Short mmCIF file of C-alpha atoms in Angstrom, two decimals:
data_model
loop_
_atom_site.label_atom_id
_atom_site.label_comp_id
_atom_site.label_asym_id
_atom_site.label_seq_id
_atom_site.Cartn_x
_atom_site.Cartn_y
_atom_site.Cartn_z
CA UNK A 85 0.17 0.23 -0.18
CA UNK A 86 1.13 3.27 -0.82
CA UNK A 87 2.01 6.36 1.54
CA UNK A 88 -1.10 8.24 -0.28
CA UNK A 89 -3.24 5.15 0.24
CA UNK A 90 -2.31 4.89 3.80
CA UNK A 91 -3.77 8.43 4.53
CA UNK A 92 -6.65 7.79 2.71
CA UNK A 93 -7.49 4.55 4.98
CA UNK A 94 -6.16 6.25 8.21
CA UNK A 95 -8.63 9.29 7.34
CA UNK A 96 -11.32 6.98 6.42
CA UNK A 97 -10.94 5.46 9.94
CA UNK A 98 -10.54 8.67 11.52
CA UNK A 99 -14.06 9.91 9.99
CA UNK A 100 -15.42 6.48 11.48
CA UNK A 101 -14.18 6.35 14.70
CA UNK A 102 -15.23 9.86 15.67
CA UNK A 103 -19.08 8.76 15.57
CA UNK A 104 -20.41 7.45 18.28
CA UNK A 105 -22.64 4.04 18.84
CA UNK A 106 -26.63 4.51 19.38
CA UNK A 107 -27.80 1.08 20.78
CA UNK A 108 -26.91 -0.03 24.19
CA UNK A 109 -24.65 -1.27 25.71
CA UNK A 110 -21.94 1.27 23.84
CA UNK A 111 -24.36 4.08 23.06
CA UNK A 112 -22.69 7.55 23.47
CA UNK A 113 -19.40 5.33 22.92
CA UNK A 114 -16.65 6.10 20.27
CA UNK A 115 -16.98 3.90 17.51
CA UNK A 116 -14.31 0.99 17.85
CA UNK A 117 -13.68 -0.75 15.16
CA UNK A 118 -13.38 -4.64 15.77
CA UNK A 119 -10.13 -6.00 13.58
CA UNK A 120 -12.37 -6.75 10.65
CA UNK A 121 -13.43 -3.88 10.16
CA UNK A 122 -10.16 -2.47 10.20
CA UNK A 123 -9.17 -3.86 7.71
CA UNK A 124 -12.12 -3.60 5.66
CA UNK A 125 -12.08 -0.21 5.84
CA UNK A 126 -7.83 0.64 5.18
CA UNK A 127 -8.04 -2.37 2.17
CA UNK A 128 -10.99 -0.60 0.20
CA UNK A 129 -9.90 3.57 1.61
CA UNK A 130 -6.41 2.74 0.95
CA UNK A 131 -5.98 0.36 -2.06
CA UNK A 132 -5.57 3.01 -5.18
CA UNK A 133 -4.26 3.01 -8.47
CA UNK A 134 -1.69 5.31 -10.18
CA UNK A 135 -4.43 8.28 -10.90
CA UNK A 136 -4.93 8.43 -7.30
CA UNK A 137 -8.29 7.22 -7.05
CA UNK A 138 -9.85 3.89 -5.50
CA UNK A 139 -9.35 0.77 -7.14
CA UNK A 140 -12.22 -0.94 -5.75
CA UNK A 141 -15.61 0.07 -6.98
CA UNK A 142 -17.92 -2.97 -5.31
CA UNK A 143 -17.53 -4.02 -1.50
CA UNK A 144 -19.23 -7.33 -1.14
CA UNK A 145 -19.23 -8.31 2.59
CA UNK A 146 -21.27 -11.46 3.58
CA UNK A 147 -21.66 -12.39 7.72
CA UNK A 148 -23.81 -13.74 9.79
CA UNK A 149 -26.54 -11.51 12.13
CA UNK A 150 -25.61 -9.82 14.64
CA UNK A 151 -22.30 -8.94 14.14
CA UNK A 152 -22.61 -4.67 13.87
CA UNK A 153 -22.90 -4.37 10.56
CA UNK A 154 -26.05 -1.93 10.76
CA UNK A 155 -23.44 0.66 12.08
CA UNK A 156 -20.97 -0.45 9.87
CA UNK A 157 -23.19 1.11 7.42
CA UNK A 158 -24.37 3.66 9.10
CA UNK A 159 -21.04 5.07 9.36
CA UNK A 160 -19.60 4.39 5.91
CA UNK A 161 -22.40 6.14 4.45
CA UNK A 162 -21.97 8.89 6.94
CA UNK A 163 -18.06 8.87 5.41
CA UNK A 164 -19.19 8.54 1.76
CA UNK A 165 -21.56 11.72 2.75
CA UNK A 166 -19.47 14.53 4.25
CA UNK A 167 -15.90 13.24 4.06
CA UNK A 168 -14.95 12.05 0.30
CA UNK A 169 -14.32 15.31 -1.46
CA UNK A 170 -17.22 14.61 -3.44
CA UNK A 171 -19.16 17.80 -4.57
CA UNK A 172 -23.21 17.15 -4.90
CA UNK A 173 -22.69 13.58 -3.54
CA UNK A 174 -25.47 10.67 -4.04
CA UNK A 175 -25.85 8.54 -1.27
CA UNK A 176 -28.44 5.89 -1.52
CA UNK A 177 -29.34 2.77 1.46
CA UNK A 178 -30.83 -0.16 -0.49
CA UNK A 179 -33.16 -2.98 0.68
CA UNK A 180 -36.01 -5.10 -0.17
CA UNK A 181 -38.51 -2.65 1.21
CA UNK A 182 -37.90 0.69 2.85
CA UNK A 183 -38.25 -0.54 6.70
CA UNK A 184 -35.12 -2.69 5.67
CA UNK A 185 -33.61 0.24 4.24
CA UNK A 186 -34.30 2.22 6.85
CA UNK A 187 -32.63 0.06 9.57
CA UNK A 188 -28.88 2.50 8.46
CA UNK A 189 -30.39 5.55 7.43
CA UNK A 190 -31.70 5.80 11.11
CA UNK A 191 -29.03 4.74 12.60
CA UNK A 192 -27.05 7.30 10.59
CA UNK A 193 -29.54 10.15 12.00
CA UNK A 194 -28.53 9.34 15.38
CA UNK A 195 -25.20 9.07 15.52
CA UNK A 196 -25.40 12.79 13.30
CA UNK A 197 -27.19 13.89 16.73
CA UNK A 198 -24.51 12.37 19.10
CA UNK A 199 -21.89 14.68 16.75
CA UNK A 200 -21.74 18.34 17.64
CA UNK A 201 -20.02 19.23 14.64
CA UNK A 202 -22.25 17.12 12.25
CA UNK A 203 -25.39 18.34 13.80
CA UNK A 204 -24.33 21.92 12.22
CA UNK A 205 -23.75 20.35 9.13
CA UNK A 206 -26.24 17.98 8.44
CA UNK A 207 -30.45 18.30 7.94
CA UNK A 208 -32.14 15.62 8.28
CA UNK A 209 -35.70 15.53 6.23
CA UNK A 210 -37.03 12.53 8.28
CA UNK A 211 -40.36 12.66 5.89
CA UNK A 212 -38.78 11.94 3.16
CA UNK A 213 -35.80 9.10 4.15
CA UNK A 214 -33.31 12.30 3.74
CA UNK A 215 -30.12 13.72 5.17
CA UNK A 216 -28.70 16.91 3.72
CA UNK A 217 -25.00 18.05 3.75
CA UNK A 218 -25.31 21.50 3.38
CA UNK A 219 -21.42 22.40 3.06
CA UNK A 220 -21.26 20.61 -0.53
CA UNK A 221 -25.23 20.08 -1.09
CA UNK A 222 -24.64 16.34 -1.15
CA UNK A 223 -27.87 13.74 0.40
CA UNK A 224 -28.30 10.34 1.62
CA UNK A 225 -31.26 9.07 0.59
CA UNK A 226 -33.23 5.45 1.58
CA UNK A 227 -34.76 3.57 -1.32
CA UNK A 228 -36.29 0.07 -1.62
CA UNK A 229 -37.59 -2.66 -4.08
CA UNK A 230 -41.03 -1.43 -3.59
CA UNK A 231 -40.60 1.89 -5.98
CA UNK A 232 -39.63 1.93 -9.09
CA UNK A 233 -38.09 5.52 -10.33
CA UNK A 234 -34.46 4.95 -9.75
CA UNK A 235 -33.35 5.15 -13.56
CA UNK A 236 -31.09 8.52 -13.91
CA UNK A 237 -29.56 8.40 -10.65
CA UNK A 238 -25.90 9.98 -10.19
CA UNK A 239 -25.01 7.84 -7.80
CA UNK A 240 -21.79 8.43 -5.68
CA UNK A 241 -22.16 6.02 -3.25
CA UNK A 242 -24.89 2.97 -3.10
CA UNK A 243 -25.54 1.23 0.46
CA UNK A 244 -26.94 -2.56 -0.21
CA UNK A 245 -28.49 -4.19 2.46
CA UNK A 246 -29.74 -7.79 2.78
CA UNK A 247 -29.09 -8.05 -1.29
CA UNK A 248 -30.41 -11.93 -0.66
CA UNK A 249 -33.90 -10.45 0.11
CA UNK A 250 -34.41 -8.24 -2.83
CA UNK A 251 -37.60 -9.94 -4.59
CA UNK A 252 -35.44 -9.75 -8.42
CA UNK A 253 -32.43 -8.25 -9.63
CA UNK A 254 -34.23 -4.89 -11.18
CA UNK A 255 -33.32 -2.41 -7.88
CA UNK A 256 -29.17 -4.37 -8.05
CA UNK A 257 -28.95 -3.56 -11.77
CA UNK A 258 -30.15 -0.11 -11.75
CA UNK A 259 -27.89 0.83 -8.81
CA UNK A 260 -24.81 -0.71 -10.17
CA UNK A 261 -24.53 -0.76 -13.65
CA UNK A 262 -23.70 2.65 -15.41
CA UNK A 263 -25.25 4.81 -11.92
CA UNK A 264 -21.82 5.81 -11.00
CA UNK A 265 -20.15 6.43 -14.38
CA UNK A 266 -20.34 10.37 -13.89
CA UNK A 267 -18.29 10.02 -10.75
CA UNK A 268 -14.94 9.71 -10.21
CA UNK A 269 -14.95 6.89 -7.75
CA UNK A 270 -18.08 5.53 -7.10
CA UNK A 271 -18.80 3.34 -4.40
CA UNK A 272 -21.13 0.11 -3.84
CA UNK A 273 -21.43 -1.48 -0.68
CA UNK A 274 -22.95 -4.42 -0.38
CA UNK A 275 -24.29 -6.10 3.64
CA UNK A 276 -25.96 -9.19 3.53
CA UNK A 277 -26.52 -12.37 5.32
CA UNK A 278 -27.28 -15.58 2.99
CA UNK A 279 -30.24 -15.96 1.37
CA UNK A 280 -32.27 -19.17 0.79
CA UNK A 281 -32.32 -20.12 -2.34
CA UNK A 282 -33.29 -23.53 -3.89
CA UNK A 283 -32.64 -22.81 -7.70
CA UNK A 284 -29.73 -21.07 -7.22
CA UNK A 285 -31.19 -17.89 -9.38
CA UNK A 286 -31.23 -15.02 -7.11
CA UNK A 287 -29.52 -11.61 -7.98
CA UNK A 288 -28.02 -12.48 -4.07
CA UNK A 289 -26.70 -15.82 -4.84
CA UNK A 290 -25.19 -14.34 -8.42
CA UNK A 291 -23.31 -12.25 -6.24
CA UNK A 292 -22.73 -14.17 -3.59
CA UNK A 293 -20.88 -16.82 -6.34
CA UNK A 294 -18.86 -14.23 -8.28
CA UNK A 295 -17.30 -13.30 -4.53
CA UNK A 296 -16.62 -16.74 -3.72
CA UNK A 297 -15.34 -16.90 -7.18
CA UNK A 298 -12.82 -14.38 -6.85
CA UNK A 299 -11.35 -15.46 -3.04
CA UNK A 300 -10.78 -19.09 -4.79
CA UNK A 301 -9.14 -17.39 -7.71
CA UNK A 302 -10.87 -18.54 -10.07
CA UNK A 303 -12.24 -15.31 -11.31
CA UNK A 304 -10.51 -11.81 -11.59
CA UNK A 305 -12.09 -8.27 -11.19
CA UNK A 306 -9.63 -5.65 -9.61
CA UNK A 307 -12.86 -3.83 -8.82
CA UNK A 308 -14.07 -6.14 -6.69
CA UNK A 309 -13.15 -6.43 -2.51
CA UNK A 310 -15.23 -9.95 -1.74
CA UNK A 311 -15.38 -10.64 2.17
CA UNK A 312 -17.38 -14.44 3.21
CA UNK A 313 -17.85 -14.91 7.10
CA UNK A 314 -19.95 -18.21 6.69
CA UNK A 315 -19.84 -22.31 6.14
CA UNK A 316 -20.16 -23.92 3.18
CA UNK A 317 -21.82 -27.40 3.71
CA UNK A 318 -21.23 -28.48 0.22
CA UNK A 319 -17.62 -28.10 -0.11
CA UNK A 320 -17.54 -27.75 3.38
CA UNK A 321 -15.39 -24.64 3.89
CA UNK A 322 -15.28 -22.00 6.82
CA UNK A 323 -15.06 -19.13 5.51
CA UNK A 324 -13.56 -16.49 7.11
CA UNK A 325 -13.34 -13.39 5.48
CA UNK A 326 -9.97 -13.53 2.98
CA UNK A 327 -9.89 -17.06 2.98
CA UNK A 328 -11.07 -20.42 4.07
CA UNK A 329 -10.75 -23.59 5.86
CA UNK A 330 -11.87 -27.19 5.45
CA UNK A 331 -13.86 -28.46 7.85
CA UNK A 332 -12.32 -31.62 8.95
CA UNK A 333 -15.17 -33.42 10.85
CA UNK A 334 -16.06 -37.48 9.89
CA UNK A 335 -20.48 -36.42 9.64
CA UNK A 336 -20.71 -33.50 7.22
CA UNK A 337 -24.35 -33.10 7.80
CA UNK A 338 -23.39 -32.41 11.64
CA UNK A 339 -20.89 -29.66 10.52
CA UNK A 340 -23.28 -27.18 11.54
CA UNK A 341 -23.37 -28.48 14.79
CA UNK A 342 -19.03 -27.84 15.62
CA UNK A 343 -18.74 -24.83 18.02
CA UNK A 344 -15.46 -24.20 16.23
CA UNK A 345 -17.52 -23.14 13.01
CA UNK A 346 -19.63 -21.09 15.60
CA UNK A 347 -16.63 -18.91 16.82
CA UNK A 348 -14.82 -18.64 13.29
CA UNK A 349 -17.83 -17.19 11.39
CA UNK A 350 -19.06 -14.89 13.65
CA UNK A 351 -15.97 -12.80 13.62
CA UNK A 352 -17.94 -10.65 16.42
CA UNK A 353 -18.67 -13.08 18.79
CA UNK A 354 -18.19 -11.67 21.82
CA UNK A 355 -18.26 -7.63 21.05
CA UNK A 356 -21.63 -6.57 19.08
CA UNK A 357 -23.36 -10.26 20.82
CA UNK A 358 -22.71 -11.77 23.86
CA UNK A 359 -19.98 -14.45 23.95
CA UNK A 360 -23.13 -17.70 24.82
CA UNK A 361 -25.40 -15.80 21.80
CA UNK A 362 -25.06 -18.52 19.31
CA UNK A 363 -25.25 -21.66 21.61
CA UNK A 364 -27.71 -20.35 23.18
CA UNK A 365 -29.56 -19.95 19.47
CA UNK A 366 -28.48 -23.36 18.63
CA UNK A 367 -29.84 -24.85 22.29
CA UNK A 368 -32.65 -23.69 21.82
CA UNK A 369 -33.49 -24.54 17.90
CA UNK A 370 -32.30 -28.35 18.66
CA UNK A 371 -34.96 -30.54 17.81
CA UNK A 372 -37.07 -28.11 15.42
CA UNK A 373 -36.40 -28.20 11.87
CA UNK A 374 -37.72 -24.80 10.87
CA UNK A 375 -35.54 -23.02 13.69
CA UNK A 376 -32.31 -25.33 12.74
CA UNK A 377 -32.90 -24.20 9.50
CA UNK A 378 -32.95 -20.69 10.73
CA UNK A 379 -30.02 -21.24 12.96
CA UNK A 380 -27.94 -22.25 10.35
CA UNK A 381 -28.32 -19.71 7.80
CA UNK A 382 -28.50 -16.52 10.20
CA UNK A 383 -25.74 -17.71 12.57
CA UNK A 384 -23.51 -19.52 10.00
CA UNK A 385 -24.41 -17.96 6.86
CA UNK A 386 -25.07 -21.08 5.35
CA UNK A 387 -27.10 -20.76 2.20
CA UNK A 388 -30.16 -22.44 2.49
CA UNK A 389 -31.17 -25.05 -0.04
CA UNK A 390 -34.83 -24.96 0.97
CA UNK A 391 -37.36 -21.81 1.49
CA UNK A 392 -39.70 -23.36 3.19
CA UNK A 393 -39.68 -25.23 6.20
CA UNK A 394 -41.64 -27.31 8.83
CA UNK A 395 -42.72 -25.53 12.09
CA UNK A 396 -43.52 -27.74 14.74
CA UNK A 397 -43.45 -31.41 15.39
CA UNK A 398 -46.43 -33.41 14.67
CA UNK A 399 -46.26 -34.45 18.24
CA UNK A 400 -46.50 -31.06 19.30
CA UNK A 401 -49.50 -30.54 18.06
CA UNK A 402 -51.17 -34.25 18.86
CA UNK A 403 -50.53 -33.47 22.31
CA UNK A 404 -52.85 -31.12 22.58
CA UNK A 405 -55.78 -32.92 21.41
CA UNK A 406 -58.59 -32.75 24.03
CA UNK A 407 -62.05 -33.35 23.63
CA UNK A 408 -64.19 -30.28 22.10
CA UNK A 409 -67.87 -30.67 22.94
CA UNK A 410 -69.44 -27.40 20.90
CA UNK A 411 -72.34 -26.95 23.32
CA UNK A 412 -70.33 -26.37 26.45
CA UNK A 413 -68.60 -23.49 24.70
CA UNK A 414 -71.58 -21.74 24.14
CA UNK A 415 -71.92 -18.63 26.19
CA UNK A 416 -68.19 -18.43 26.43
CA UNK A 417 -65.99 -14.97 25.15
CA UNK A 418 -64.13 -16.02 21.70
CA UNK A 419 -62.24 -14.34 18.96
CA UNK A 420 -62.78 -15.39 15.28
CA UNK A 421 -60.78 -16.13 12.59
CA UNK A 422 -61.38 -16.34 8.52
CA UNK A 423 -59.73 -17.48 5.78
CA UNK A 424 -61.95 -16.72 3.09
CA UNK A 425 -60.03 -18.33 0.20
CA UNK A 426 -61.13 -18.18 -3.49
CA UNK A 427 -64.66 -20.06 -4.05
CA UNK A 428 -62.84 -23.29 -5.67
CA UNK A 429 -60.75 -23.66 -1.97
CA UNK A 430 -61.25 -24.53 1.26
CA UNK A 431 -63.37 -21.73 3.20
CA UNK A 432 -62.08 -22.17 7.06
CA UNK A 433 -63.89 -19.97 9.84
CA UNK A 434 -62.14 -20.54 13.54
CA UNK A 435 -63.38 -19.77 17.20
CA UNK A 436 -60.57 -19.36 19.45
CA UNK A 437 -61.95 -19.13 23.11
CA UNK A 438 -59.22 -18.07 25.45
CA UNK A 439 -58.77 -20.03 29.28
CA UNK A 440 -61.27 -18.55 31.94
CA UNK A 441 -61.62 -19.27 35.91
CA UNK A 442 -63.42 -23.12 34.71
CA UNK A 443 -61.57 -23.22 31.28
CA UNK A 444 -57.40 -23.63 31.50
CA UNK A 445 -57.09 -24.16 27.94
CA UNK A 446 -57.07 -22.08 24.56
CA UNK A 447 -59.87 -23.76 22.86
CA UNK A 448 -60.07 -24.22 19.09
CA UNK A 449 -63.57 -24.88 17.40
CA UNK A 450 -63.12 -24.82 13.21
CA UNK A 451 -65.52 -24.66 10.50
CA UNK A 452 -64.88 -26.01 7.21
CA UNK A 453 -66.85 -25.25 3.91
CA UNK A 454 -66.00 -26.17 0.62
CA UNK A 455 -68.23 -26.14 -3.09
CA UNK A 456 -70.56 -29.62 -2.84
CA UNK A 457 -70.33 -30.00 -6.84
CA UNK A 458 -66.84 -30.56 -7.38
CA UNK A 459 -65.80 -32.61 -4.20
CA UNK A 460 -66.26 -35.78 -5.49
CA UNK A 461 -63.74 -34.54 -8.08
CA UNK A 462 -61.40 -33.41 -5.37
CA UNK A 463 -61.59 -36.55 -3.84
CA UNK A 464 -60.61 -38.77 -6.56
CA UNK A 465 -57.61 -35.65 -8.25
CA UNK A 466 -56.36 -35.25 -4.83
CA UNK A 467 -56.67 -38.53 -2.99
CA UNK A 468 -58.23 -36.57 0.16
CA UNK A 469 -60.94 -38.01 2.15
CA UNK A 470 -63.36 -34.20 1.50
CA UNK A 471 -66.18 -37.36 1.85
CA UNK A 472 -65.63 -38.88 4.49
CA UNK A 473 -64.90 -35.45 6.95
CA UNK A 474 -68.20 -34.32 4.96
CA UNK A 475 -70.06 -37.13 6.34
CA UNK A 476 -68.87 -37.25 9.84
CA UNK A 477 -69.26 -33.33 10.24
CA UNK A 478 -65.91 -32.42 10.06
CA UNK A 479 -66.49 -29.84 6.70
CA UNK A 480 -69.48 -28.42 5.26
CA UNK A 481 -70.20 -28.21 1.95
CA UNK A 482 -72.05 -25.49 -0.09
CA UNK A 483 -74.40 -25.14 -3.25
CA UNK A 484 -73.17 -25.76 -6.52
CA UNK A 485 -69.63 -25.66 -7.69
CA UNK A 486 -68.17 -22.92 -5.91
CA UNK A 487 -67.86 -21.53 -2.45
CA UNK A 488 -71.73 -19.62 -1.17
CA UNK A 489 -69.75 -16.62 0.39
CA UNK A 490 -73.80 -15.43 1.07
CA UNK A 491 -74.27 -18.80 2.75
CA UNK A 492 -71.22 -19.38 4.84
CA UNK A 493 -71.54 -15.07 6.29
CA UNK A 494 -75.26 -16.69 7.76
CA UNK A 495 -73.26 -19.72 8.87
CA UNK A 496 -70.75 -17.06 10.56
CA UNK A 497 -73.69 -14.36 11.94
CA UNK A 498 -76.15 -17.77 13.37
CA UNK A 499 -72.63 -18.93 15.42
CA UNK A 500 -72.66 -15.19 16.83
CA UNK A 501 -75.66 -16.31 18.44
CA UNK A 502 -73.85 -19.13 20.51
CA UNK A 503 -70.90 -18.16 20.75
CA UNK A 504 -69.48 -14.21 22.67
CA UNK A 505 -67.77 -13.51 19.18
CA UNK A 506 -65.35 -10.21 20.31
CA UNK A 507 -63.65 -9.54 16.96
CA UNK A 508 -63.33 -11.92 14.13
CA UNK A 509 -59.62 -10.89 12.28
CA UNK A 510 -59.94 -11.83 8.04
CA UNK A 511 -57.31 -11.23 5.19
CA UNK A 512 -58.79 -8.35 3.29
CA UNK A 513 -57.94 -9.54 0.20
CA UNK A 514 -61.27 -10.48 -1.23
CA UNK A 515 -63.46 -10.09 1.30
CA UNK A 516 -64.35 -6.31 1.73
CA UNK A 517 -67.98 -7.44 0.66
CA UNK A 518 -68.10 -10.12 3.84
CA UNK A 519 -66.61 -7.98 6.08
CA UNK A 520 -69.68 -5.25 5.70
CA UNK A 521 -72.10 -7.74 5.98
CA UNK A 522 -70.63 -9.33 9.32
CA UNK A 523 -70.18 -5.37 10.45
CA UNK A 524 -74.25 -4.82 9.96
CA UNK A 525 -74.67 -8.27 11.88
CA UNK A 526 -73.04 -6.59 15.08
CA UNK A 527 -69.75 -8.24 14.76
CA UNK A 528 -66.49 -6.60 14.54
CA UNK A 529 -64.22 -7.47 11.81
CA UNK A 530 -60.62 -6.56 11.74
CA UNK A 531 -58.18 -7.15 9.10
CA UNK A 532 -55.12 -9.16 9.32
CA UNK A 533 -52.49 -8.38 6.99
CA UNK A 534 -50.98 -11.61 6.03
CA UNK A 535 -47.21 -10.42 6.43
CA UNK A 536 -44.42 -11.16 9.05
CA UNK A 537 -46.10 -8.18 11.10
CA UNK A 538 -49.17 -9.44 11.40
CA UNK A 539 -48.69 -13.15 11.65
CA UNK A 540 -45.63 -13.73 13.29
CA UNK A 541 -46.68 -12.66 17.10
CA UNK A 542 -49.71 -14.59 16.93
CA UNK A 543 -47.60 -17.43 15.39
CA UNK A 544 -45.36 -17.48 18.60
CA UNK A 545 -47.79 -17.25 20.92
CA UNK A 546 -49.45 -20.34 19.25
CA UNK A 547 -46.08 -21.80 19.30
CA UNK A 548 -45.45 -21.39 23.23
CA UNK A 549 -49.17 -22.12 24.23
CA UNK A 550 -48.80 -25.69 21.85
CA UNK A 551 -45.52 -26.45 23.41
CA UNK A 552 -46.10 -25.77 26.77
CA UNK A 553 -49.67 -27.89 26.37
CA UNK A 554 -51.76 -25.10 26.59
CA UNK A 555 -54.32 -25.57 23.44
CA UNK A 556 -56.98 -27.81 22.68
CA UNK A 557 -57.59 -28.17 19.14
CA UNK A 558 -60.50 -31.07 19.74
CA UNK A 559 -58.68 -33.44 17.57
CA UNK A 560 -60.37 -32.45 14.73
CA UNK A 561 -59.28 -34.24 11.76
CA UNK A 562 -59.26 -31.46 9.26
CA UNK A 563 -57.32 -28.94 11.35
CA UNK A 564 -54.86 -31.88 11.89
CA UNK A 565 -54.31 -32.43 8.34
CA UNK A 566 -53.61 -28.51 7.62
CA UNK A 567 -51.14 -28.62 10.19
CA UNK A 568 -49.25 -31.22 8.59
CA UNK A 569 -49.40 -29.42 5.87
CA UNK A 570 -48.08 -26.02 7.54
CA UNK A 571 -44.71 -25.15 6.01
CA UNK A 572 -42.95 -21.89 7.57
CA UNK A 573 -41.06 -19.15 6.39
CA UNK A 574 -38.62 -17.18 8.82
CA UNK A 575 -36.77 -13.77 7.92
CA UNK A 576 -33.47 -12.57 8.91
CA UNK A 577 -35.20 -10.85 12.72
CA UNK A 578 -36.38 -14.24 13.59
CA UNK A 579 -40.01 -13.12 12.37
CA UNK A 580 -41.89 -15.75 11.24
CA UNK A 581 -45.25 -16.60 8.53
CA UNK A 582 -46.90 -19.52 7.32
CA UNK A 583 -46.78 -20.43 3.62
CA UNK A 584 -49.09 -22.44 1.26
CA UNK A 585 -47.02 -25.44 -0.35
CA UNK A 586 -46.55 -25.71 -3.85
CA UNK A 587 -48.53 -28.41 -3.79
CA UNK A 588 -52.17 -27.04 -4.25
CA UNK A 589 -53.46 -30.31 -2.71
CA UNK A 590 -52.16 -29.70 0.54
CA UNK A 591 -54.18 -26.65 2.20
CA UNK A 592 -53.85 -25.13 5.25
CA UNK A 593 -56.34 -22.55 5.39
CA UNK A 594 -57.91 -23.64 9.05
CA UNK A 595 -54.41 -22.71 10.24
CA UNK A 596 -54.34 -19.18 8.42
CA UNK A 597 -58.08 -18.72 10.34
CA UNK A 598 -56.45 -19.45 13.03
CA UNK A 599 -53.34 -17.29 13.31
CA UNK A 600 -55.89 -14.27 12.22
CA UNK A 601 -57.90 -15.45 15.28
CA UNK A 602 -55.12 -15.21 17.47
CA UNK A 603 -54.09 -12.33 16.24
CA UNK A 604 -57.42 -10.62 17.36
CA UNK A 605 -56.67 -12.03 20.77
CA UNK A 606 -53.27 -10.54 21.18
CA UNK A 607 -54.56 -7.22 20.55
CA UNK A 608 -57.29 -7.72 23.32
CA UNK A 609 -56.29 -10.12 25.71
CA UNK A 610 -53.75 -10.51 28.51
CA UNK A 611 -52.37 -13.95 26.78
CA UNK A 612 -50.39 -14.51 29.35
CA UNK A 613 -48.14 -17.62 27.92
CA UNK A 614 -44.88 -19.28 28.85
CA UNK A 615 -43.26 -16.73 27.59
CA UNK A 616 -43.94 -15.33 30.87
CA UNK A 617 -42.05 -17.37 32.93
CA UNK A 618 -39.51 -18.91 30.05
CA UNK A 619 -36.05 -16.40 31.01
CA UNK A 620 -36.18 -13.96 27.51
CA UNK A 621 -34.02 -14.92 24.26
CA UNK A 622 -31.53 -12.81 24.43
CA UNK A 623 -29.50 -12.27 20.65
#
């Protein structure tokens, strides 16, 4: 590294370390770079071409969660905004959605607020998610894949968060191909965890593969700076940033349980995360397919080959199979969950009864409907015993070859006469008219969005209650079948939501209705659960 390069690297380090942390337990403390962070900044800002400009244009950093990447991105964003000698700089923070893209921005705002000098030079425009650096007329702006008006940008720096979560390559292409051609030395930071991509077709996997090939010497791109911390089970490689070691165990399928790997791929272990946090996460995940997969992806940075996984073992569900007698539920307070589905599929309505002085469990009473005219066709085609379930009263039919919503609305209103329904949670898609009918009948419907925000808290509560044996689902065979079909998807923040199988014969409508009901119960009830007696999980 040249003398000029060393000076540029030190200048970048000095700027970043003049900022302060914004989160406990380091809130208000000066930013102290960890060795891996200092090496990246030194290499990226100190490696210069003969003309004195930076050699690297793209910086790819892939590492497990909780390594301090959000604060590092925020600090680098501020460096590019006001300490890179760029007039009218355009710095963009990008991610799949605005919430994710805003994480580093929000930290940057707090860093500015804690720095007396920057606070006088930078104006936050929070309504637009923008920071304006007045001396050079520069700005730092949040963008996401949810909007598509990015062509024509004159990018000086881009902070791309969680590339693996991008729904397609559109945003990445717009932000990286030619967007900085008018700049002297544009810089693109891509900081991400591993993703879930069984087909290996995502933009996240594509860029990961390029980084890996450069580290392995299979490909040359002097403008691309790759860093990978994680485990590659296919090749038994333990990536340690700029190189790798081979795992030498005898059972490759169990490599992810090796504590040596945990330590090697978490470069901030004992710093930004507690020393025992990874082990505690492993202990909590053991025995649950979904949690184990999540642990491998987020804690060990393993690229997962399945997008979805099983949620809870069937035996956990089965141990909550008590006897439900509908007449004994009459008059009890309850919450409804409706999954109206399409007119050709199963519609499910679930009543969820909280515990009271005489009933210690959360009792579940489901109702299912299918179109009568195509029931036999579905029995033969799908191999599902709808006819037996209908004969035994576990599923009902509506006249015709499509679901009759008016019939279902009348059935729900009739149940209101028997049970004390407080609210009904429903998927607002295609259910506007039904919600109006129910409202007019004196039943209060509330929309439940089918994403992580509305569904994850309800699912986690259901999981806790099932695991502790505080549910009674009545051993309904249709609901049992739907639970057995259930797959879940988890995000990088441990949120979870149910997803439908690609196999159209595997329905989960009843479980979705149950989640919708629990969403309303969580909003209205004191839902004391095992969370109140279990030590909180510290990340």
